[in-house]
Amino acid sequence: MSTKKDNFTQKDKKFMKLALDLARARKGLTGDNPSVGCVIVKKDKIISIGQTGYGGRPHAEYNAISNCFENPNGSKMYITLEPCNHYGKTPPCTRNIVKNKFSEVYYSIDDIDVKVKGKSYSILKKNNIKVKKGLLKKEALNLYKSYYINRKKRLPFITGKIALSKNKIIYSDISKKITNNTSDKLTHYLRLKNDGILITSKTLNIDNPKLDCRLDGYIKFSPKRIILDKNLRVDLKSYIIKSIKSKNTIIFHNSDNENKKNFLVKKGAFLINQPTNKHKNFDLKKIIKKLYILGIKNLLVEGGDKLTKSFLQKKMFNEFYIFQSSKNLLKKNKHVCFTSFDILNSKYNKYKTSFKLATDKITIYTN
């Protein structure tokens, strides 16, 4: 085991931990840009904090400098990700750091963006700013796992979620609610952190879900609703169809039903005619690539057993959540069971964590 010291003080770690917490709080709400946290410290006292703005701008460094209640000249800046050094829609953050005469800059990891990666270190050093990187690197790499997948693979970070009873039932025509209220809040938190949520028309027609985020104050951050509906069998009286507005609903189909298509387009749905494969099914990988092009960087899949199994078999989930209730449901009525535990154990069991939420058990599988 290595005994090499990281050369960072406990104070340094405390300030960077705060910056990481700021970045986590805004994660999933910053569009194409990563969520960054920034803390400015002068004489061991925090004089400002900043986060990436909603939608991706302004950047965290700009916000922190703008929020300073003291002159930042001679201060230290703690940033979760390498600051940008190129002109885009805003001037580079390195320029703002140099202009305000910071004495030291600490950041956790290099940006993966080729326009930025590794260049800021040299720019800041040339301007007589002391630069250290690698502070809480492990925590930062975990935070930016989805961002790295977006930039490296040009794909969304995909999270799966399914709720089931103690005896593995995911649907019952008698009992619609399976998990408890605390688990419901976690579900809505996952929706908040994703910009798209995917189901099939079968799930829509059976459950008539809302697919929104109902945490207080965050409904406007509800994800786009994405429906896989090969034959356009979606119920036109469902909540999702009635609540379509401003392109918040994407429907993949392969139908020639002109009447239904015209109705949905007039409602404001974004229809995509997607070819099927030789088995007359959608190619999920092609759909995922198309969603990335459409701006979906973080995708939550809340499908039924069949859709979930398809994603699991292809090992397309980056994370998968099982919400398991402590109660059994009767099998005498019409019901559906979760049938993919063998796939989970064979493909995802290497990295698995569990915790309790009141009476429910939450298990997270990581790819």
JSON list of N, CA, C and O in Angstrom, two decimals, residues 212-249:
[
{"chain": "A", "resi": 212, "resn": "ASP", "atom": "N", "xyz": [-42.93, 13.70, -13.79]},
{"chain": "A", "resi": 212, "resn": "ASP", "atom": "CA", "xyz": [-42.38, 15.01, -13.46]},
{"chain": "A", "resi": 212, "resn": "ASP", "atom": "C", "xyz": [-41.64, 14.96, -12.14]},
{"chain": "A", "resi": 212, "resn": "ASP", "atom": "O", "xyz": [-41.66, 13.95, -11.43]},
{"chain": "A", "resi": 213, "resn": "CYS", "atom": "N", "xyz": [-40.99, 16.05, -11.80]},
{"chain": "A", "resi": 213, "resn": "CYS", "atom": "CA", "xyz": [-40.32, 16.18, -10.51]},
{"chain": "A", "resi": 213, "resn": "CYS", "atom": "C", "xyz": [-41.24, 16.97, -9.59]},
{"chain": "A", "resi": 213, "resn": "CYS", "atom": "O", "xyz": [-41.56, 18.14, -9.88]},
{"chain": "A", "resi": 214, "resn": "ARG", "atom": "N", "xyz": [-41.64, 16.35, -8.48]},
{"chain": "A", "resi": 214, "resn": "ARG", "atom": "CA", "xyz": [-42.58, 17.01, -7.58]},
{"chain": "A", "resi": 214, "resn": "ARG", "atom": "C", "xyz": [-41.94, 17.46, -6.28]},
{"chain": "A", "resi": 214, "resn": "ARG", "atom": "O", "xyz": [-42.61, 17.66, -5.27]},
{"chain": "A", "resi": 215, "resn": "LEU", "atom": "N", "xyz": [-40.62, 17.64, -6.28]},
{"chain": "A", "resi": 215, "resn": "LEU", "atom": "CA", "xyz": [-39.97, 18.24, -5.11]},
{"chain": "A", "resi": 215, "resn": "LEU", "atom": "C", "xyz": [-40.31, 19.72, -5.10]},
{"chain": "A", "resi": 215, "resn": "LEU", "atom": "O", "xyz": [-40.34, 20.38, -6.15]},
{"chain": "A", "resi": 216, "resn": "ASP", "atom": "N", "xyz": [-40.57, 20.26, -3.92]},
{"chain": "A", "resi": 216, "resn": "ASP", "atom": "CA", "xyz": [-41.00, 21.65, -3.79]},
{"chain": "A", "resi": 216, "resn": "ASP", "atom": "C", "xyz": [-40.03, 22.60, -4.48]},
{"chain": "A", "resi": 216, "resn": "ASP", "atom": "O", "xyz": [-38.82, 22.60, -4.20]},
{"chain": "A", "resi": 217, "resn": "GLY", "atom": "N", "xyz": [-40.56, 23.41, -5.40]},
{"chain": "A", "resi": 217, "resn": "GLY", "atom": "CA", "xyz": [-39.76, 24.43, -6.08]},
{"chain": "A", "resi": 217, "resn": "GLY", "atom": "C", "xyz": [-39.01, 23.96, -7.30]},
{"chain": "A", "resi": 217, "resn": "GLY", "atom": "O", "xyz": [-38.35, 24.76, -7.96]},
{"chain": "A", "resi": 218, "resn": "TYR", "atom": "N", "xyz": [-39.11, 22.67, -7.64]},
{"chain": "A", "resi": 218, "resn": "TYR", "atom": "CA", "xyz": [-38.29, 22.14, -8.74]},
{"chain": "A", "resi": 218, "resn": "TYR", "atom": "C", "xyz": [-39.10, 21.57, -9.89]},
{"chain": "A", "resi": 218, "resn": "TYR", "atom": "O", "xyz": [-38.53, 20.96, -10.79]},
{"chain": "A", "resi": 219, "resn": "ILE", "atom": "N", "xyz": [-40.41, 21.78, -9.91]},
{"chain": "A", "resi": 219, "resn": "ILE", "atom": "CA", "xyz": [-41.20, 21.18, -10.99]},
{"chain": "A", "resi": 219, "resn": "ILE", "atom": "C", "xyz": [-40.78, 21.70, -12.36]},
{"chain": "A", "resi": 219, "resn": "ILE", "atom": "O", "xyz": [-40.86, 21.00, -13.37]},
{"chain": "A", "resi": 220, "resn": "LYS", "atom": "N", "xyz": [-40.27, 22.94, -12.41]},
{"chain": "A", "resi": 220, "resn": "LYS", "atom": "CA", "xyz": [-39.84, 23.50, -13.70]},
{"chain": "A", "resi": 220, "resn": "LYS", "atom": "C", "xyz": [-38.60, 22.79, -14.24]},
{"chain": "A", "resi": 220, "resn": "LYS", "atom": "O", "xyz": [-38.25, 22.96, -15.41]},
{"chain": "A", "resi": 221, "resn": "PHE", "atom": "N", "xyz": [-37.93, 21.99, -13.40]},
{"chain": "A", "resi": 221, "resn": "PHE", "atom": "CA", "xyz": [-36.77, 21.22, -13.85]},
{"chain": "A", "resi": 221, "resn": "PHE", "atom": "C", "xyz": [-37.14, 19.78, -14.18]},
{"chain": "A", "resi": 221, "resn": "PHE", "atom": "O", "xyz": [-36.26, 18.91, -14.27]},
{"chain": "A", "resi": 222, "resn": "SER", "atom": "N", "xyz": [-38.41, 19.51, -14.34]},
{"chain": "A", "resi": 222, "resn": "SER", "atom": "CA", "xyz": [-38.84, 18.15, -14.70]},
{"chain": "A", "resi": 222, "resn": "SER", "atom": "C", "xyz": [-38.20, 17.75, -16.03]},
{"chain": "A", "resi": 222, "resn": "SER", "atom": "O", "xyz": [-38.03, 18.57, -16.93]},
{"chain": "A", "resi": 223, "resn": "PRO", "atom": "N", "xyz": [-37.84, 16.47, -16.17]},
{"chain": "A", "resi": 223, "resn": "PRO", "atom": "CA", "xyz": [-37.17, 16.02, -17.40]},
{"chain": "A", "resi": 223, "resn": "PRO", "atom": "C", "xyz": [-38.12, 15.96, -18.59]},
{"chain": "A", "resi": 223, "resn": "PRO", "atom": "O", "xyz": [-39.34, 15.90, -18.43]},
{"chain": "A", "resi": 224, "resn": "LYS", "atom": "N", "xyz": [-37.55, 15.95, -19.78]},
{"chain": "A", "resi": 224, "resn": "LYS", "atom": "CA", "xyz": [-38.35, 15.71, -20.98]},
{"chain": "A", "resi": 224, "resn": "LYS", "atom": "C", "xyz": [-38.86, 14.28, -20.94]},
{"chain": "A", "resi": 224, "resn": "LYS", "atom": "O", "xyz": [-38.15, 13.35, -20.53]},
{"chain": "A", "resi": 225, "resn": "ARG", "atom": "N", "xyz": [-40.11, 14.08, -21.37]},
{"chain": "A", "resi": 225, "resn": "ARG", "atom": "CA", "xyz": [-40.71, 12.75, -21.39]},
{"chain": "A", "resi": 225, "resn": "ARG", "atom": "C", "xyz": [-40.42, 12.11, -22.75]},
{"chain": "A", "resi": 225, "resn": "ARG", "atom": "O", "xyz": [-40.73, 12.71, -23.80]},
{"chain": "A", "resi": 226, "resn": "ILE", "atom": "N", "xyz": [-39.87, 10.91, -22.74]},
{"chain": "A", "resi": 226, "resn": "ILE", "atom": "CA", "xyz": [-39.50, 10.22, -23.98]},
{"chain": "A", "resi": 226, "resn": "ILE", "atom": "C", "xyz": [-40.25, 8.89, -24.01]},
{"chain": "A", "resi": 226, "resn": "ILE", "atom": "O", "xyz": [-40.12, 8.07, -23.09]},
{"chain": "A", "resi": 227, "resn": "ILE", "atom": "N", "xyz": [-41.05, 8.69, -25.06]},
{"chain": "A", "resi": 227, "resn": "ILE", "atom": "CA", "xyz": [-41.91, 7.51, -25.15]},
{"chain": "A", "resi": 227, "resn": "ILE", "atom": "C", "xyz": [-41.50, 6.67, -26.35]},
{"chain": "A", "resi": 227, "resn": "ILE", "atom": "O", "xyz": [-41.38, 7.17, -27.47]},
{"chain": "A", "resi": 228, "resn": "LEU", "atom": "N", "xyz": [-41.28, 5.38, -26.10]},
{"chain": "A", "resi": 228, "resn": "LEU", "atom": "CA", "xyz": [-41.06, 4.42, -27.20]},
{"chain": "A", "resi": 228, "resn": "LEU", "atom": "C", "xyz": [-42.42, 3.83, -27.55]},
{"chain": "A", "resi": 228, "resn": "LEU", "atom": "O", "xyz": [-43.04, 3.15, -26.74]},
{"chain": "A", "resi": 229, "resn": "ASP", "atom": "N", "xyz": [-42.88, 4.10, -28.77]},
{"chain": "A", "resi": 229, "resn": "ASP", "atom": "CA", "xyz": [-44.24, 3.73, -29.15]},
{"chain": "A", "resi": 229, "resn": "ASP", "atom": "C", "xyz": [-44.26, 3.33, -30.63]},
{"chain": "A", "resi": 229, "resn": "ASP", "atom": "O", "xyz": [-44.70, 4.10, -31.50]},
{"chain": "A", "resi": 230, "resn": "LYS", "atom": "N", "xyz": [-43.80, 2.12, -30.90]},
{"chain": "A", "resi": 230, "resn": "LYS", "atom": "CA", "xyz": [-43.60, 1.67, -32.28]},
{"chain": "A", "resi": 230, "resn": "LYS", "atom": "C", "xyz": [-44.83, 1.86, -33.15]},
{"chain": "A", "resi": 230, "resn": "LYS", "atom": "O", "xyz": [-44.76, 2.37, -34.27]},
{"chain": "A", "resi": 231, "resn": "ASN", "atom": "N", "xyz": [-45.99, 1.48, -32.64]},
{"chain": "A", "resi": 231, "resn": "ASN", "atom": "CA", "xyz": [-47.23, 1.52, -33.44]},
{"chain": "A", "resi": 231, "resn": "ASN", "atom": "C", "xyz": [-48.16, 2.66, -33.08]},
{"chain": "A", "resi": 231, "resn": "ASN", "atom": "O", "xyz": [-49.34, 2.65, -33.46]},
{"chain": "A", "resi": 232, "resn": "LEU", "atom": "N", "xyz": [-47.65, 3.65, -32.34]},
{"chain": "A", "resi": 232, "resn": "LEU", "atom": "CA", "xyz": [-48.44, 4.80, -31.88]},
{"chain": "A", "resi": 232, "resn": "LEU", "atom": "C", "xyz": [-49.74, 4.35, -31.19]},
{"chain": "A", "resi": 232, "resn": "LEU", "atom": "O", "xyz": [-50.84, 4.73, -31.58]},
{"chain": "A", "resi": 233, "resn": "ARG", "atom": "N", "xyz": [-49.56, 3.56, -30.15]},
{"chain": "A", "resi": 233, "resn": "ARG", "atom": "CA", "xyz": [-50.70, 3.08, -29.38]},
{"chain": "A", "resi": 233, "resn": "ARG", "atom": "C", "xyz": [-50.92, 3.92, -28.12]},
{"chain": "A", "resi": 233, "resn": "ARG", "atom": "O", "xyz": [-51.72, 3.56, -27.25]},
{"chain": "A", "resi": 234, "resn": "VAL", "atom": "N", "xyz": [-50.21, 5.01, -27.99]},
{"chain": "A", "resi": 234, "resn": "VAL", "atom": "CA", "xyz": [-50.33, 5.84, -26.81]},
{"chain": "A", "resi": 234, "resn": "VAL", "atom": "C", "xyz": [-51.77, 6.33, -26.64]},
{"chain": "A", "resi": 234, "resn": "VAL", "atom": "O", "xyz": [-52.44, 6.69, -27.62]},
{"chain": "A", "resi": 235, "resn": "ASP", "atom": "N", "xyz": [-52.24, 6.31, -25.39]},
{"chain": "A", "resi": 235, "resn": "ASP", "atom": "CA", "xyz": [-53.60, 6.76, -25.07]},
{"chain": "A", "resi": 235, "resn": "ASP", "atom": "C", "xyz": [-53.64, 8.29, -25.17]},
{"chain": "A", "resi": 235, "resn": "ASP", "atom": "O", "xyz": [-52.96, 8.99, -24.40]},
{"chain": "A", "resi": 236, "resn": "LEU", "atom": "N", "xyz": [-54.42, 8.80, -26.08]},
{"chain": "A", "resi": 236, "resn": "LEU", "atom": "CA", "xyz": [-54.49, 10.25, -26.29]},
{"chain": "A", "resi": 236, "resn": "LEU", "atom": "C", "xyz": [-55.13, 10.99, -25.14]},
{"chain": "A", "resi": 236, "resn": "LEU", "atom": "O", "xyz": [-55.05, 12.22, -25.06]},
{"chain": "A", "resi": 237, "resn": "LYS", "atom": "N", "xyz": [-55.79, 10.25, -24.22]},
{"chain": "A", "resi": 237, "resn": "LYS", "atom": "CA", "xyz": [-56.41, 10.88, -23.06]},
{"chain": "A", "resi": 237, "resn": "LYS", "atom": "C", "xyz": [-55.52, 10.80, -21.82]},
{"chain": "A", "resi": 237, "resn": "LYS", "atom": "O", "xyz": [-55.93, 11.21, -20.72]},
{"chain": "A", "resi": 238, "resn": "SER", "atom": "N", "xyz": [-54.31, 10.28, -21.97]},
{"chain": "A", "resi": 238, "resn": "SER", "atom": "CA", "xyz": [-53.40, 10.13, -20.83]},
{"chain": "A", "resi": 238, "resn": "SER", "atom": "C", "xyz": [-52.88, 11.48, -20.36]},
{"chain": "A", "resi": 238, "resn": "SER", "atom": "O", "xyz": [-52.89, 12.48, -21.10]},
{"chain": "A", "resi": 239, "resn": "TYR", "atom": "N", "xyz": [-52.38, 11.52, -19.13]},
{"chain": "A", "resi": 239, "resn": "TYR", "atom": "CA", "xyz": [-51.85, 12.76, -18.57]},
{"chain": "A", "resi": 239, "resn": "TYR", "atom": "C", "xyz": [-50.71, 13.29, -19.42]},
{"chain": "A", "resi": 239, "resn": "TYR", "atom": "O", "xyz": [-50.61, 14.50, -19.67]},
{"chain": "A", "resi": 240, "resn": "ILE", "atom": "N", "xyz": [-49.80, 12.41, -19.86]},
{"chain": "A", "resi": 240, "resn": "ILE", "atom": "CA", "xyz": [-48.63, 12.84, -20.63]},
{"chain": "A", "resi": 240, "resn": "ILE", "atom": "C", "xyz": [-49.06, 13.58, -21.90]},
{"chain": "A", "resi": 240, "resn": "ILE", "atom": "O", "xyz": [-48.53, 14.65, -22.21]},
{"chain": "A", "resi": 241, "resn": "ILE", "atom": "N", "xyz": [-50.01, 13.02, -22.63]},
{"chain": "A", "resi": 241, "resn": "ILE", "atom": "CA", "xyz": [-50.45, 13.65, -23.87]},
{"chain": "A", "resi": 241, "resn": "ILE", "atom": "C", "xyz": [-51.18, 14.96, -23.58]},
{"chain": "A", "resi": 241, "resn": "ILE", "atom": "O", "xyz": [-50.99, 15.98, -24.26]},
{"chain": "A", "resi": 242, "resn": "LYS", "atom": "N", "xyz": [-52.01, 14.98, -22.55]},
{"chain": "A", "resi": 242, "resn": "LYS", "atom": "CA", "xyz": [-52.75, 16.20, -22.21]},
{"chain": "A", "resi": 242, "resn": "LYS", "atom": "C", "xyz": [-51.82, 17.33, -21.73]},
{"chain": "A", "resi": 242, "resn": "LYS", "atom": "O", "xyz": [-52.17, 18.50, -21.86]},
{"chain": "A", "resi": 243, "resn": "SER", "atom": "N", "xyz": [-50.65, 16.97, -21.21]},
{"chain": "A", "resi": 243, "resn": "SER", "atom": "CA", "xyz": [-49.76, 17.98, -20.62]},
{"chain": "A", "resi": 243, "resn": "SER", "atom": "C", "xyz": [-48.57, 18.32, -21.53]},
{"chain": "A", "resi": 243, "resn": "SER", "atom": "O", "xyz": [-47.59, 18.91, -21.07]},
{"chain": "A", "resi": 244, "resn": "ILE", "atom": "N", "xyz": [-48.64, 17.95, -22.80]},
{"chain": "A", "resi": 244, "resn": "ILE", "atom": "CA", "xyz": [-47.57, 18.30, -23.73]},
{"chain": "A", "resi": 244, "resn": "ILE", "atom": "C", "xyz": [-47.49, 19.81, -23.88]},
{"chain": "A", "resi": 244, "resn": "ILE", "atom": "O", "xyz": [-48.50, 20.49, -24.05]},
{"chain": "A", "resi": 245, "resn": "LYS", "atom": "N", "xyz": [-46.27, 20.33, -23.81]},
{"chain": "A", "resi": 245, "resn": "LYS", "atom": "CA", "xyz": [-46.06, 21.77, -24.06]},
{"chain": "A", "resi": 245, "resn": "LYS", "atom": "C", "xyz": [-44.59, 22.01, -24.41]},
{"chain": "A", "resi": 245, "resn": "LYS", "atom": "O", "xyz": [-43.70, 21.31, -23.93]},
{"chain": "A", "resi": 246, "resn": "SER", "atom": "N", "xyz": [-44.35, 22.95, -25.27]},
{"chain": "A", "resi": 246, "resn": "SER", "atom": "CA", "xyz": [-43.02, 23.42, -25.66]},
{"chain": "A", "resi": 246, "resn": "SER", "atom": "C", "xyz": [-42.00, 22.30, -25.85]},
{"chain": "A", "resi": 246, "resn": "SER", "atom": "O", "xyz": [-40.93, 22.33, -25.26]},
{"chain": "A", "resi": 247, "resn": "LYS", "atom": "N", "xyz": [-42.38, 21.31, -26.66]},
{"chain": "A", "resi": 247, "resn": "LYS", "atom": "CA", "xyz": [-41.45, 20.24, -27.04]},
{"chain": "A", "resi": 247, "resn": "LYS", "atom": "C", "xyz": [-40.91, 19.46, -25.83]},
{"chain": "A", "resi": 247, "resn": "LYS", "atom": "O", "xyz": [-39.76, 19.02, -25.81]},
{"chain": "A", "resi": 248, "resn": "ASN", "atom": "N", "xyz": [-41.74, 19.32, -24.78]},
{"chain": "A", "resi": 248, "resn": "ASN", "atom": "CA", "xyz": [-41.27, 18.57, -23.60]},
{"chain": "A", "resi": 248, "resn": "ASN", "atom": "C", "xyz": [-41.51, 17.07, -23.72]},
{"chain": "A", "resi": 248, "resn": "ASN", "atom": "O", "xyz": [-41.23, 16.31, -22.80]},
{"chain": "A", "resi": 249, "resn": "THR", "atom": "N", "xyz": [-42.03, 16.63, -24.88]},
{"chain": "A", "resi": 249, "resn": "THR", "atom": "CA", "xyz": [-42.35, 15.22, -25.07]},
{"chain": "A", "resi": 249, "resn": "THR", "atom": "C", "xyz": [-41.82, 14.73, -26.42]},
{"chain": "A", "resi": 249, "resn": "THR", "atom": "O", "xyz": [-42.15, 15.31, -27.46]}
]
